[in-house]
mmCIF file of C-alpha atoms in Angstrom:
data_model
loop_
_atom_site.group_PDB
_atom_site.id
_atom_site.type_symbol
_atom_site.label_atom_id
_atom_site.label_comp_id
_atom_site.label_asym_id
_atom_site.label_seq_id
_atom_site.Cartn_x
_atom_site.Cartn_y
_atom_site.Cartn_z
ATOM 1 C CA MET A 277 3.619 -3.060 -3.832
ATOM 2 C CA ILE A 278 3.020 -0.078 -6.100
ATOM 3 C CA SER A 279 5.890 2.758 -7.102
ATOM 4 C CA SER A 280 3.856 5.965 -6.368
ATOM 5 C CA SER A 281 6.417 8.180 -7.672
ATOM 6 C CA HIS A 282 5.769 10.132 -11.317
ATOM 7 C CA PRO A 283 8.132 12.125 -13.813
ATOM 8 C CA CYS A 284 6.008 14.703 -14.204
ATOM 9 C CA CYS A 285 5.720 15.606 -10.818
ATOM 10 C CA GLY A 286 7.892 17.615 -8.908
ATOM 11 C CA VAL A 287 8.387 20.829 -5.677
ATOM 12 C CA HIS A 288 7.552 23.104 -8.791
ATOM 13 C CA GLY A 289 4.783 21.354 -10.967
ATOM 14 C CA PRO A 290 5.281 19.619 -14.280
ATOM 15 C CA THR A 291 7.674 21.249 -16.874
ATOM 16 C CA TRP A 292 5.292 22.181 -19.339
ATOM 17 C CA LEU A 293 2.951 24.236 -17.382
ATOM 18 C CA PRO A 294 5.003 27.871 -17.346
ATOM 19 C CA ASP A 295 4.955 27.733 -21.011
ATOM 20 C CA GLN A 296 1.342 27.818 -22.746
ATOM 21 C CA GLN A 297 2.552 26.707 -26.149
ATOM 22 C CA ASN A 298 3.521 23.023 -23.839
ATOM 23 C CA TRP A 299 0.541 22.744 -22.678
ATOM 24 C CA PRO A 300 -1.234 19.208 -23.538
ATOM 25 C CA VAL A 301 -4.735 19.487 -26.061
ATOM 26 C CA TRP A 302 -7.163 17.386 -24.601
ATOM 27 C CA GLN A 303 -9.261 15.209 -26.686
ATOM 28 C CA HIS A 304 -12.996 16.074 -26.958
ATOM 29 C CA SER A 305 -14.009 12.659 -25.587
ATOM 30 C CA SER A 306 -11.849 13.232 -22.050
ATOM 31 C CA ILE A 307 -13.244 16.230 -21.539
ATOM 32 C CA SER A 308 -17.012 14.873 -22.340
ATOM 33 C CA HIS A 309 -16.965 11.506 -19.959
ATOM 34 C CA LEU A 310 -14.853 13.757 -17.686
ATOM 35 C CA HIS A 311 -18.063 16.269 -17.546
ATOM 36 C CA ALA A 312 -20.137 13.543 -17.270
ATOM 37 C CA VAL A 313 -19.080 11.765 -14.856
ATOM 38 C CA ALA A 314 -18.512 14.902 -12.409
ATOM 39 C CA THR A 315 -22.121 16.469 -12.588
ATOM 40 C CA VAL A 316 -22.758 15.669 -9.150
ATOM 41 C CA SER A 317 -25.010 16.891 -6.170
ATOM 42 C CA ASP A 318 -23.756 17.752 -3.262
ATOM 43 C CA THR A 319 -24.520 14.524 -1.684
ATOM 44 C CA PHE A 320 -22.301 12.808 -4.618
ATOM 45 C CA THR A 321 -25.280 11.083 -6.033
ATOM 46 C CA PRO A 322 -23.731 7.732 -8.464
ATOM 47 C CA SER A 323 -23.952 9.160 -12.733
ATOM 48 C CA GLU A 324 -25.029 6.954 -15.179
ATOM 49 C CA PRO A 325 -22.516 4.276 -16.631
ATOM 50 C CA THR A 326 -20.183 5.378 -19.134
ATOM 51 C CA PRO A 327 -19.418 3.592 -22.004
ATOM 52 C CA LEU A 328 -16.525 0.890 -22.225
ATOM 53 C CA SER A 329 -14.287 3.098 -24.381
ATOM 54 C CA THR A 330 -14.273 5.883 -21.838
ATOM 55 C CA GLY A 331 -13.643 5.101 -17.762
ATOM 56 C CA LEU A 332 -11.543 7.149 -14.663
ATOM 57 C CA ARG A 333 -8.808 4.620 -16.067
ATOM 58 C CA TYR A 334 -7.674 6.985 -18.657
ATOM 59 C CA ILE A 335 -7.747 9.809 -16.605
ATOM 60 C CA ILE A 336 -6.175 8.843 -13.513
ATOM 61 C CA LYS A 337 -3.750 5.909 -14.114
ATOM 62 C CA VAL A 338 -4.131 3.297 -10.918
ATOM 63 C CA ARG A 339 -0.475 1.937 -11.063
ATOM 64 C CA ASP A 340 1.017 5.529 -9.925
ATOM 65 C CA TYR A 341 -0.345 4.928 -6.997
ATOM 66 C CA SER A 342 1.052 2.858 -3.794
ATOM 67 C CA THR A 343 -1.773 2.535 -1.958
ATOM 68 C CA LEU A 344 -5.580 2.653 -2.108
ATOM 69 C CA CYS A 345 -6.201 5.310 -0.042
ATOM 70 C CA LYS A 346 -3.885 7.631 -2.279
ATOM 71 C CA LEU A 347 -6.111 6.860 -5.339
ATOM 72 C CA LEU A 348 -9.064 7.168 -3.521
ATOM 73 C CA THR A 349 -7.939 10.207 -1.672
ATOM 74 C CA VAL A 350 -6.475 11.805 -5.292
ATOM 75 C CA THR A 351 -9.929 10.656 -7.077
ATOM 76 C CA ALA A 352 -12.108 12.428 -4.746
ATOM 77 C CA TYR A 353 -10.404 15.562 -5.121
ATOM 78 C CA VAL A 354 -10.544 15.671 -8.548
ATOM 79 C CA TYR A 355 -14.353 14.724 -8.440
ATOM 80 C CA ARG A 356 -14.322 17.828 -6.104
ATOM 81 C CA PHE A 357 -12.265 20.118 -7.848
ATOM 82 C CA VAL A 358 -14.763 19.482 -11.338
ATOM 83 C CA PHE A 359 -17.927 19.657 -9.063
ATOM 84 C CA ASN A 360 -16.424 23.281 -7.755
ATOM 85 C CA LEU A 361 -15.795 24.441 -11.137
ATOM 86 C CA ARG A 362 -18.948 23.699 -12.219
ATOM 87 C CA ASN A 363 -21.225 24.733 -9.332
ATOM 88 C CA LYS A 364 -19.441 27.616 -8.163
ATOM 89 C CA GLN A 365 -22.160 28.719 -6.321
ATOM 90 C CA ALA A 366 -21.540 26.211 -3.187
ATOM 91 C CA VAL A 367 -18.125 25.806 -3.756
ATOM 92 C CA LYS A 368 -16.805 22.898 -1.302
ATOM 93 C CA LYS A 369 -13.548 23.664 0.872
ATOM 94 C CA ASP A 370 -13.749 20.818 3.539
ATOM 95 C CA PRO A 371 -11.407 17.797 3.830
ATOM 96 C CA ILE A 372 -12.110 14.993 1.717
ATOM 97 C CA THR A 373 -15.203 13.191 3.494
ATOM 98 C CA ALA A 374 -15.754 9.450 4.062
ATOM 99 C CA GLY A 375 -18.493 9.518 1.722
ATOM 100 C CA GLU A 376 -17.163 10.979 -0.974
ATOM 101 C CA LEU A 377 -14.504 8.099 -0.495
ATOM 102 C CA HIS A 378 -16.788 5.647 -0.271
ATOM 103 C CA TYR A 379 -18.206 7.202 -3.846
ATOM 104 C CA VAL A 380 -15.273 7.133 -5.574
ATOM 105 C CA ARG A 381 -14.585 3.980 -4.304
ATOM 106 C CA LYS A 382 -17.851 2.078 -6.394
ATOM 107 C CA LEU A 383 -16.418 4.259 -9.116
ATOM 108 C CA TRP A 384 -13.359 2.418 -9.792
ATOM 109 C CA ILE A 385 -14.991 -0.860 -8.862
ATOM 110 C CA LYS A 386 -17.602 0.141 -11.689
ATOM 111 C CA ASP A 387 -14.473 1.071 -14.024
ATOM 112 C CA CYS A 388 -12.709 -1.718 -13.086
ATOM 113 C CA GLN A 389 -15.485 -4.223 -13.919
ATOM 114 C CA GLN A 390 -16.591 -2.308 -17.446
ATOM 115 C CA GLU A 391 -12.701 -2.971 -18.331
ATOM 116 C CA ARG A 392 -12.716 -6.573 -17.678
ATOM 117 C CA TYR A 393 -15.900 -8.069 -17.651
ATOM 118 C CA TRP A 394 -17.978 -5.840 -20.121
ATOM 119 C CA ARG A 395 -19.025 -8.854 -21.766
ATOM 120 C CA GLU A 396 -20.701 -10.097 -18.717
ATOM 121 C CA ILE A 397 -22.294 -6.486 -18.391
ATOM 122 C CA GLN A 398 -23.708 -7.134 -21.329
ATOM 123 C CA ASN A 399 -25.078 -10.048 -21.135
ATOM 124 C CA LEU A 400 -26.735 -9.440 -17.653
ATOM 125 C CA SER A 401 -27.758 -6.291 -19.549
ATOM 126 C CA THR A 402 -29.495 -7.732 -22.880
ATOM 127 C CA ILE A 403 -30.478 -11.214 -22.375
ATOM 128 C CA SER A 404 -33.206 -12.643 -19.756
ATOM 129 C CA ARG A 405 -32.831 -16.499 -20.209
ATOM 130 C CA PRO A 406 -30.679 -18.274 -18.195
ATOM 131 C CA TYR A 407 -29.377 -21.017 -20.284
ATOM 132 C CA LYS A 408 -27.630 -18.142 -22.646
ATOM 133 C CA ARG A 409 -25.862 -16.864 -19.797
ATOM 134 C CA LEU A 410 -22.208 -16.998 -19.653
ATOM 135 C CA LEU A 411 -20.234 -19.255 -18.026
ATOM 136 C CA LEU A 412 -18.619 -17.148 -15.281
ATOM 137 C CA VAL A 413 -22.225 -15.433 -14.940
ATOM 138 C CA ARG A 414 -23.638 -19.012 -13.812
ATOM 139 C CA GLN A 415 -21.119 -20.136 -12.223
ATOM 140 C CA LEU A 416 -21.020 -17.157 -9.848
ATOM 141 C CA ARG A 417 -24.603 -16.436 -10.198
ATOM 142 C CA LEU A 418 -23.930 -12.921 -11.485
ATOM 143 C CA PHE A 419 -26.484 -9.863 -11.467
ATOM 144 C CA LEU A 420 -26.220 -5.870 -11.842
ATOM 145 C CA ASP A 421 -27.457 -3.972 -8.640
ATOM 146 C CA LYS A 422 -28.905 -0.593 -8.580
ATOM 147 C CA GLU A 423 -26.143 0.619 -9.145
ATOM 148 C CA GLY A 424 -24.819 -0.655 -12.060
ATOM 149 C CA LEU A 425 -22.228 -3.261 -9.846
ATOM 150 C CA ILE A 426 -21.767 -6.750 -10.661
ATOM 151 C CA ARG A 427 -22.217 -8.840 -7.233
ATOM 152 C CA CYS A 428 -21.753 -12.252 -6.802
ATOM 153 C CA GLY A 429 -25.023 -14.292 -5.559
ATOM 154 C CA GLY A 430 -24.538 -17.427 -3.310
ATOM 155 C CA ARG A 431 -26.692 -19.901 -1.145
ATOM 156 C CA ILE A 432 -26.434 -17.857 2.249
ATOM 157 C CA HIS A 433 -29.031 -14.858 1.544
ATOM 158 C CA ASN A 434 -31.110 -15.749 4.657
ATOM 159 C CA ALA A 435 -27.660 -15.586 6.398
ATOM 160 C CA PRO A 436 -27.464 -12.903 9.226
ATOM 161 C CA LEU A 437 -24.733 -11.000 7.650
ATOM 162 C CA SER A 438 -24.736 -7.562 6.118
ATOM 163 C CA HIS A 439 -25.624 -7.351 2.515
ATOM 164 C CA LEU A 440 -21.921 -6.685 1.470
ATOM 165 C CA THR A 441 -21.020 -9.610 2.653
ATOM 166 C CA LYS A 442 -23.902 -11.895 1.457
ATOM 167 C CA PHE A 443 -23.133 -10.560 -2.402
ATOM 168 C CA PRO A 444 -19.444 -9.643 -3.109
ATOM 169 C CA TYR A 445 -18.271 -7.019 -5.812
ATOM 170 C CA LEU A 446 -16.700 -8.839 -8.193
ATOM 171 C CA LEU A 447 -13.197 -7.699 -9.078
ATOM 172 C CA PRO A 448 -11.146 -9.273 -11.507
ATOM 173 C CA HIS A 449 -7.564 -11.294 -10.802
ATOM 174 C CA LYS A 450 -4.343 -10.114 -11.238
ATOM 175 C CA HIS A 451 -5.740 -5.912 -11.479
ATOM 176 C CA PRO A 452 -4.019 -3.078 -10.360
ATOM 177 C CA LEU A 453 -6.994 -2.167 -8.144
ATOM 178 C CA SER A 454 -7.550 -5.587 -7.369
ATOM 179 C CA THR A 455 -4.053 -5.273 -5.820
ATOM 180 C CA LEU A 456 -4.665 -2.627 -4.012
ATOM 181 C CA ILE A 457 -7.521 -3.714 -2.623
ATOM 182 C CA ILE A 458 -5.565 -6.696 -1.171
ATOM 183 C CA HIS A 459 -2.718 -4.584 -0.458
ATOM 184 C CA SER A 460 -5.394 -2.463 2.299
ATOM 185 C CA VAL A 461 -6.775 -5.468 3.818
ATOM 186 C CA HIS A 462 -3.709 -7.269 3.954
ATOM 187 C CA VAL A 463 -2.407 -3.740 6.023
ATOM 188 C CA LYS A 464 -5.184 -2.980 7.801
ATOM 189 C CA LEU A 465 -5.037 -6.570 9.745
ATOM 190 C CA TYR A 466 -1.809 -6.042 10.447
ATOM 191 C CA HIS A 467 -0.099 -8.026 7.694
ATOM 192 C CA ALA A 468 -1.771 -11.358 8.979
ATOM 193 C CA GLY A 469 -1.368 -14.593 6.822
ATOM 194 C CA ILE A 470 -2.932 -15.872 3.781
ATOM 195 C CA ASN A 471 -6.110 -16.983 5.385
ATOM 196 C CA SER A 472 -6.830 -14.359 6.982
ATOM 197 C CA THR A 473 -6.021 -11.867 4.285
ATOM 198 C CA VAL A 474 -8.509 -14.087 1.801
ATOM 199 C CA THR A 475 -11.386 -14.378 4.509
ATOM 200 C CA ALA A 476 -11.292 -10.809 4.715
ATOM 201 C CA LEU A 477 -11.360 -9.916 1.666
ATOM 202 C CA ARG A 478 -14.370 -12.179 0.889
ATOM 203 C CA GLN A 479 -16.236 -10.151 3.108
ATOM 204 C CA SER A 480 -16.484 -7.097 0.427
ATOM 205 C CA TYR A 481 -14.779 -8.658 -2.823
ATOM 206 C CA TRP A 482 -14.753 -11.559 -4.962
ATOM 207 C CA VAL A 483 -11.306 -12.640 -6.462
ATOM 208 C CA PRO A 484 -11.310 -15.505 -9.236
ATOM 209 C CA ALA A 485 -7.991 -17.722 -7.554
ATOM 210 C CA ALA A 486 -7.558 -15.339 -4.741
ATOM 211 C CA ARG A 487 -5.767 -17.622 -2.534
ATOM 212 C CA GLN A 488 -3.107 -17.873 -5.046
ATOM 213 C CA TYR A 489 -3.116 -14.154 -5.672
ATOM 214 C CA VAL A 490 -2.609 -13.221 -2.301
ATOM 215 C CA LYS A 491 0.166 -15.289 -1.873
ATOM 216 C CA SER A 492 1.335 -14.362 -4.735
ATOM 217 C CA LEU A 493 0.891 -10.684 -3.663
ATOM 218 C CA LEU A 494 2.287 -11.597 0.322
ATOM 219 C CA ARG A 495 5.200 -12.846 -1.043
ATOM 220 C CA ARG A 496 6.347 -9.454 -2.616
ATOM 221 C CA CYS A 497 5.230 -7.431 0.987
ATOM 222 C CA THR A 498 8.374 -6.079 2.224
ATOM 223 C CA ILE A 499 7.386 -6.387 6.079
ATOM 224 C CA CYS A 500 6.300 -9.750 5.878
ATOM 225 C CA LYS A 501 9.803 -10.934 4.048
ATOM 226 C CA ARG A 502 11.758 -8.352 6.742
ATOM 227 C CA HIS A 503 10.097 -11.266 9.585
ATOM 228 C CA HIS A 504 8.980 -14.584 8.097
ATOM 229 C CA GLY A 505 11.479 -15.031 5.058
ATOM 230 C CA ARG A 506 14.144 -17.355 5.060
ATOM 231 C CA PRO A 507 17.631 -16.900 5.805
ATOM 232 C CA TYR A 508 20.000 -16.642 2.775
ATOM 233 C CA PRO A 509 20.547 -20.387 0.905
ATOM 234 C CA ALA A 510 23.896 -21.679 2.032
ATOM 235 C CA PRO A 511 25.692 -22.198 -1.620
ATOM 236 C CA ASP A 512 26.098 -25.972 -2.801
ATOM 237 C CA PRO A 513 29.041 -27.775 -1.059
ATOM 238 C CA ALA A 514 32.148 -28.445 -2.913
ATOM 239 C CA PRO A 515 33.453 -32.029 -3.792
ATOM 240 C CA LEU A 516 34.996 -33.794 -0.928
ATOM 241 C CA PRO A 517 38.611 -33.293 -1.031
ATOM 242 C CA LYS A 518 40.971 -36.460 -2.260
ATOM 243 C CA SER A 519 42.000 -37.682 1.156
ATOM 244 C CA ARG A 520 38.055 -37.861 2.608
ATOM 245 C CA THR A 521 37.963 -40.067 -0.180
ATOM 246 C CA GLN A 522 40.472 -42.425 -0.549
ATOM 247 C CA ASP A 523 40.571 -45.927 0.649
ATOM 248 C CA THR A 524 42.967 -45.947 3.719
ATOM 249 C CA PRO A 525 44.219 -47.457 7.041
ATOM 250 C CA PRO A 526 42.510 -45.412 9.798
ATOM 251 C CA PHE A 527 44.105 -42.018 10.971
ATOM 252 C CA THR A 528 46.222 -41.875 8.012
ATOM 253 C CA VAL A 529 44.796 -38.712 7.608
ATOM 254 C CA THR A 530 43.732 -37.285 10.978
ATOM 255 C CA GLY A 531 42.340 -33.662 12.188
ATOM 256 C CA VAL A 532 42.412 -32.361 15.724
ATOM 257 C CA ASP A 533 40.991 -29.932 17.778
ATOM 258 C CA PHE A 534 40.154 -29.151 21.382
ATOM 259 C CA THR A 535 36.953 -28.153 23.268
ATOM 260 C CA GLY A 536 36.421 -25.881 25.531
ATOM 261 C CA ALA A 537 37.647 -26.030 29.158
ATOM 262 C CA LEU A 538 36.017 -28.566 31.927
ATOM 263 C CA TYR A 539 36.528 -28.151 35.757
ATOM 264 C CA VAL A 540 37.704 -31.357 37.294
ATOM 265 C CA HIS A 541 38.781 -31.549 41.160
ATOM 266 C CA GLN A 542 42.092 -33.529 41.711
ATOM 267 C CA LYS A 543 43.273 -33.754 45.117
ATOM 268 C CA GLY A 544 40.326 -31.918 46.503
ATOM 269 C CA GLU A 545 41.218 -28.806 44.181
ATOM 270 C CA GLU A 546 39.312 -28.211 41.250
ATOM 271 C CA ILE A 547 41.508 -27.074 37.952
ATOM 272 C CA LYS A 548 40.905 -26.870 34.191
ATOM 273 C CA VAL A 549 41.520 -28.869 31.931
ATOM 274 C CA TYR A 550 40.731 -29.137 28.016
ATOM 275 C CA ILE A 551 40.369 -32.335 25.699
ATOM 276 C CA CYS A 552 42.373 -32.758 22.385
ATOM 277 C CA LEU A 553 40.187 -34.597 19.495
ATOM 278 C CA PHE A 554 41.552 -37.191 17.417
ATOM 279 C CA THR A 555 39.523 -38.553 14.556
ATOM 280 C CA CYS A 556 39.918 -39.893 11.090
ATOM 281 C CA VAL A 557 39.118 -38.542 7.985
ATOM 282 C CA THR A 558 37.586 -41.544 6.492
ATOM 283 C CA THR A 559 36.434 -43.919 9.217
ATOM 284 C CA ARG A 560 35.383 -40.996 11.972
ATOM 285 C CA ALA A 561 36.993 -42.661 14.350
ATOM 286 C CA ILE A 562 38.136 -40.935 17.357
ATOM 287 C CA HIS A 563 40.585 -40.723 19.694
ATOM 288 C CA LEU A 564 40.240 -38.627 23.088
ATOM 289 C CA GLU A 565 43.422 -37.106 25.438
ATOM 290 C CA VAL A 566 42.550 -35.279 28.079
ATOM 291 C CA VAL A 567 45.441 -32.102 28.556
ATOM 292 C CA THR A 568 45.948 -29.587 30.992
ATOM 293 C CA ASP A 569 47.054 -26.864 29.015
ATOM 294 C CA LEU A 570 47.849 -25.983 25.803
ATOM 295 C CA PHE A 571 51.296 -25.305 25.645
ATOM 296 C CA THR A 572 53.361 -27.308 22.828
ATOM 297 C CA GLU A 573 54.860 -29.813 25.347
ATOM 298 C CA THR A 574 51.716 -30.872 26.691
ATOM 299 C CA PHE A 575 50.157 -31.333 23.295
ATOM 300 C CA LEU A 576 53.236 -33.558 21.900
ATOM 301 C CA LEU A 577 52.445 -35.475 24.740
ATOM 302 C CA ALA A 578 49.539 -35.740 24.086
ATOM 303 C CA PHE A 579 50.299 -36.418 20.466
ATOM 304 C CA ARG A 580 52.834 -38.990 21.200
ATOM 305 C CA ARG A 581 49.814 -40.829 23.286
ATOM 306 C CA PHE A 582 47.679 -40.848 20.390
ATOM 307 C CA ALA A 583 50.162 -41.990 18.056
ATOM 308 C CA SER A 584 51.111 -44.862 20.441
ATOM 309 C CA ARG A 585 47.782 -46.333 20.713
ATOM 310 C CA LYS A 586 46.662 -46.133 17.069
ATOM 311 C CA SER A 587 49.114 -45.206 14.259
ATOM 312 C CA LEU A 588 51.496 -42.983 13.465
ATOM 313 C CA PRO A 589 49.311 -40.548 10.949
ATOM 314 C CA GLN A 590 50.766 -38.930 7.518
ATOM 315 C CA LEU A 591 48.969 -35.644 7.296
ATOM 316 C CA MET A 592 47.525 -33.834 10.648
ATOM 317 C CA VAL A 593 44.342 -31.307 9.693
ATOM 318 C CA SER A 594 43.823 -28.913 12.081
ATOM 319 C CA ASP A 595 41.581 -25.486 12.272
ATOM 320 C CA ASN A 596 43.191 -21.764 11.839
ATOM 321 C CA ALA A 597 43.793 -20.704 15.648
ATOM 322 C CA SER A 598 42.097 -17.337 14.339
ATOM 323 C CA THR A 599 38.776 -18.429 14.149
ATOM 324 C CA TYR A 600 38.495 -19.536 18.289
ATOM 325 C CA THR A 601 37.334 -17.467 20.524
ATOM 326 C CA SER A 602 38.694 -19.008 23.789
ATOM 327 C CA ALA A 603 42.461 -19.441 24.127
ATOM 328 C CA ALA A 604 43.403 -17.976 20.462
ATOM 329 C CA GLU A 605 46.628 -16.918 21.452
ATOM 330 C CA GLU A 606 47.607 -20.229 23.010
ATOM 331 C CA LEU A 607 46.553 -22.637 19.965
ATOM 332 C CA HIS A 608 47.887 -19.627 17.700
ATOM 333 C CA GLN A 609 51.750 -20.467 19.366
ATOM 334 C CA LEU A 610 50.643 -24.130 19.737
ATOM 335 C CA PHE A 611 50.122 -24.686 16.205
ATOM 336 C CA LYS A 612 52.178 -21.999 14.851
ATOM 337 C CA SER A 613 54.789 -23.278 17.026
ATOM 338 C CA GLN A 614 58.908 -24.447 15.681
ATOM 339 C CA ALA A 615 59.001 -26.877 17.929
ATOM 340 C CA LEU A 616 56.243 -28.650 17.043
ATOM 341 C CA ALA A 617 56.972 -28.873 13.078
ATOM 342 C CA VAL A 618 60.198 -29.910 13.552
ATOM 343 C CA SER A 619 59.038 -32.843 16.246
ATOM 344 C CA LEU A 620 56.440 -34.043 13.336
ATOM 345 C CA GLU A 621 58.404 -33.467 10.421
ATOM 346 C CA ARG A 622 60.818 -35.572 11.882
ATOM 347 C CA SER A 623 58.639 -38.307 12.198
ATOM 348 C CA GLY A 624 57.255 -38.336 8.859
ATOM 349 C CA VAL A 625 53.958 -36.034 9.479
ATOM 350 C CA THR A 626 52.851 -32.931 7.244
ATOM 351 C CA TRP A 627 50.957 -30.654 9.301
ATOM 352 C CA LYS A 628 47.995 -28.666 7.112
ATOM 353 C CA PHE A 629 46.062 -25.665 8.017
ATOM 354 C CA ILE A 630 42.630 -25.222 6.346
ATOM 355 C CA PRO A 631 41.851 -21.379 5.204
ATOM 356 C CA LYS A 632 41.136 -19.049 7.354
ATOM 357 C CA LYS A 633 37.374 -17.792 8.200
ATOM 358 C CA ALA A 634 36.327 -21.067 6.585
ATOM 359 C CA PRO A 635 35.085 -23.458 9.507
ATOM 360 C CA TRP A 636 32.530 -25.861 7.364
ATOM 361 C CA TYR A 637 36.439 -27.105 6.078
ATOM 362 C CA GLY A 638 36.471 -28.277 9.613
ATOM 363 C CA GLY A 639 32.880 -29.585 9.756
ATOM 364 C CA PHE A 640 33.954 -33.388 10.361
ATOM 365 C CA TRP A 641 35.698 -32.627 13.857
ATOM 366 C CA GLU A 642 33.438 -29.865 14.257
ATOM 367 C CA ARG A 643 30.303 -32.386 14.715
ATOM 368 C CA LEU A 644 32.368 -34.968 16.592
ATOM 369 C CA ILE A 645 33.095 -32.274 19.121
ATOM 370 C CA GLY A 646 29.599 -31.806 19.818
ATOM 371 C CA LEU A 647 28.811 -35.367 20.150
ATOM 372 C CA THR A 648 31.636 -35.295 22.996
ATOM 373 C CA LYS A 649 30.997 -32.006 24.601
ATOM 374 C CA SER A 650 27.381 -33.603 24.573
ATOM 375 C CA CYS A 651 27.569 -36.609 25.440
ATOM 376 C CA ILE A 652 30.056 -35.317 28.638
ATOM 377 C CA LYS A 653 27.536 -33.132 29.915
ATOM 378 C CA LYS A 654 24.679 -35.694 29.810
ATOM 379 C CA VAL A 655 27.461 -38.446 32.032
ATOM 380 C CA LEU A 656 28.458 -35.239 34.425
ATOM 381 C CA GLY A 657 25.290 -33.216 34.804
ATOM 382 C CA ARG A 658 26.710 -30.188 34.690
#
């Protein structure tokens, strides 16, 4: 979702750390705010609200972290470090506890609300008359809880739900913290869909236009895209060639192709045969010939029967034999045969091959091959 790399971080720490002359100089406001928010007890009791000009966002950048867990863990370690500096008699060395993570989560929510909803906070803190409330305050029935966090009201006060579900925290739309929270909910549900993610999100948070926001974030999820993404779109087809658009007699330009092997009974024996399909490129009419093998003489006899029944084509179009998976060598020898070329040239027929590894050039006969095989299977039942 968000890159966690930082240009100053490495194996040996920042480049300015060994040289004291390059040490950064902290502003007095940042130090005062850090000390103010770090004055906590052993149980991490909440502190007083900070001014709108300061906040955690000026010390820790949310965009530098890819997951909510990393952000909360780093923030908890920073607060513990400051706490240990101010309370050297009770230095904490244990791993980060769930209470500390829960505390810094509320701090981030509060900092996020002070950044985007400071007008609503001021309106809720100073004005007591309902008709003078802001529009968002009236629409979502916003109120401040004991910790100074904005919560949303509703009509499910008497429902058998948790207090957080009945009065969720308000989070701004398209905020980095909201992105991390939605991503954590999505991962916790094992990359569920939009509806499940929105339902789980609203158990604790209320984000305006949440469905559209979640949909845009899930569209960029790598794992979801890998499993549910659309295939690579094919390019737009090129214009049809002249041979398929000119008004000519049937079978003036003819495509030819072979089906796979079929097994038929002849005099008590099961033999292998093939179907040679001739199709007109303009009318899509077809002519089928049964051949016993893929030799040149056999095909010439089938072509002679076709020309006698229909008409002698001026141009024959066929697939390049290298794209076949069955009987490729036989077809290659057939279509490249010198005897076939001489016989067709004497009759005034020109033979043309489609490009290699481009079977869509012969789509007009491949479709008819599929229909022919489907009809044969339905009739024969095998």
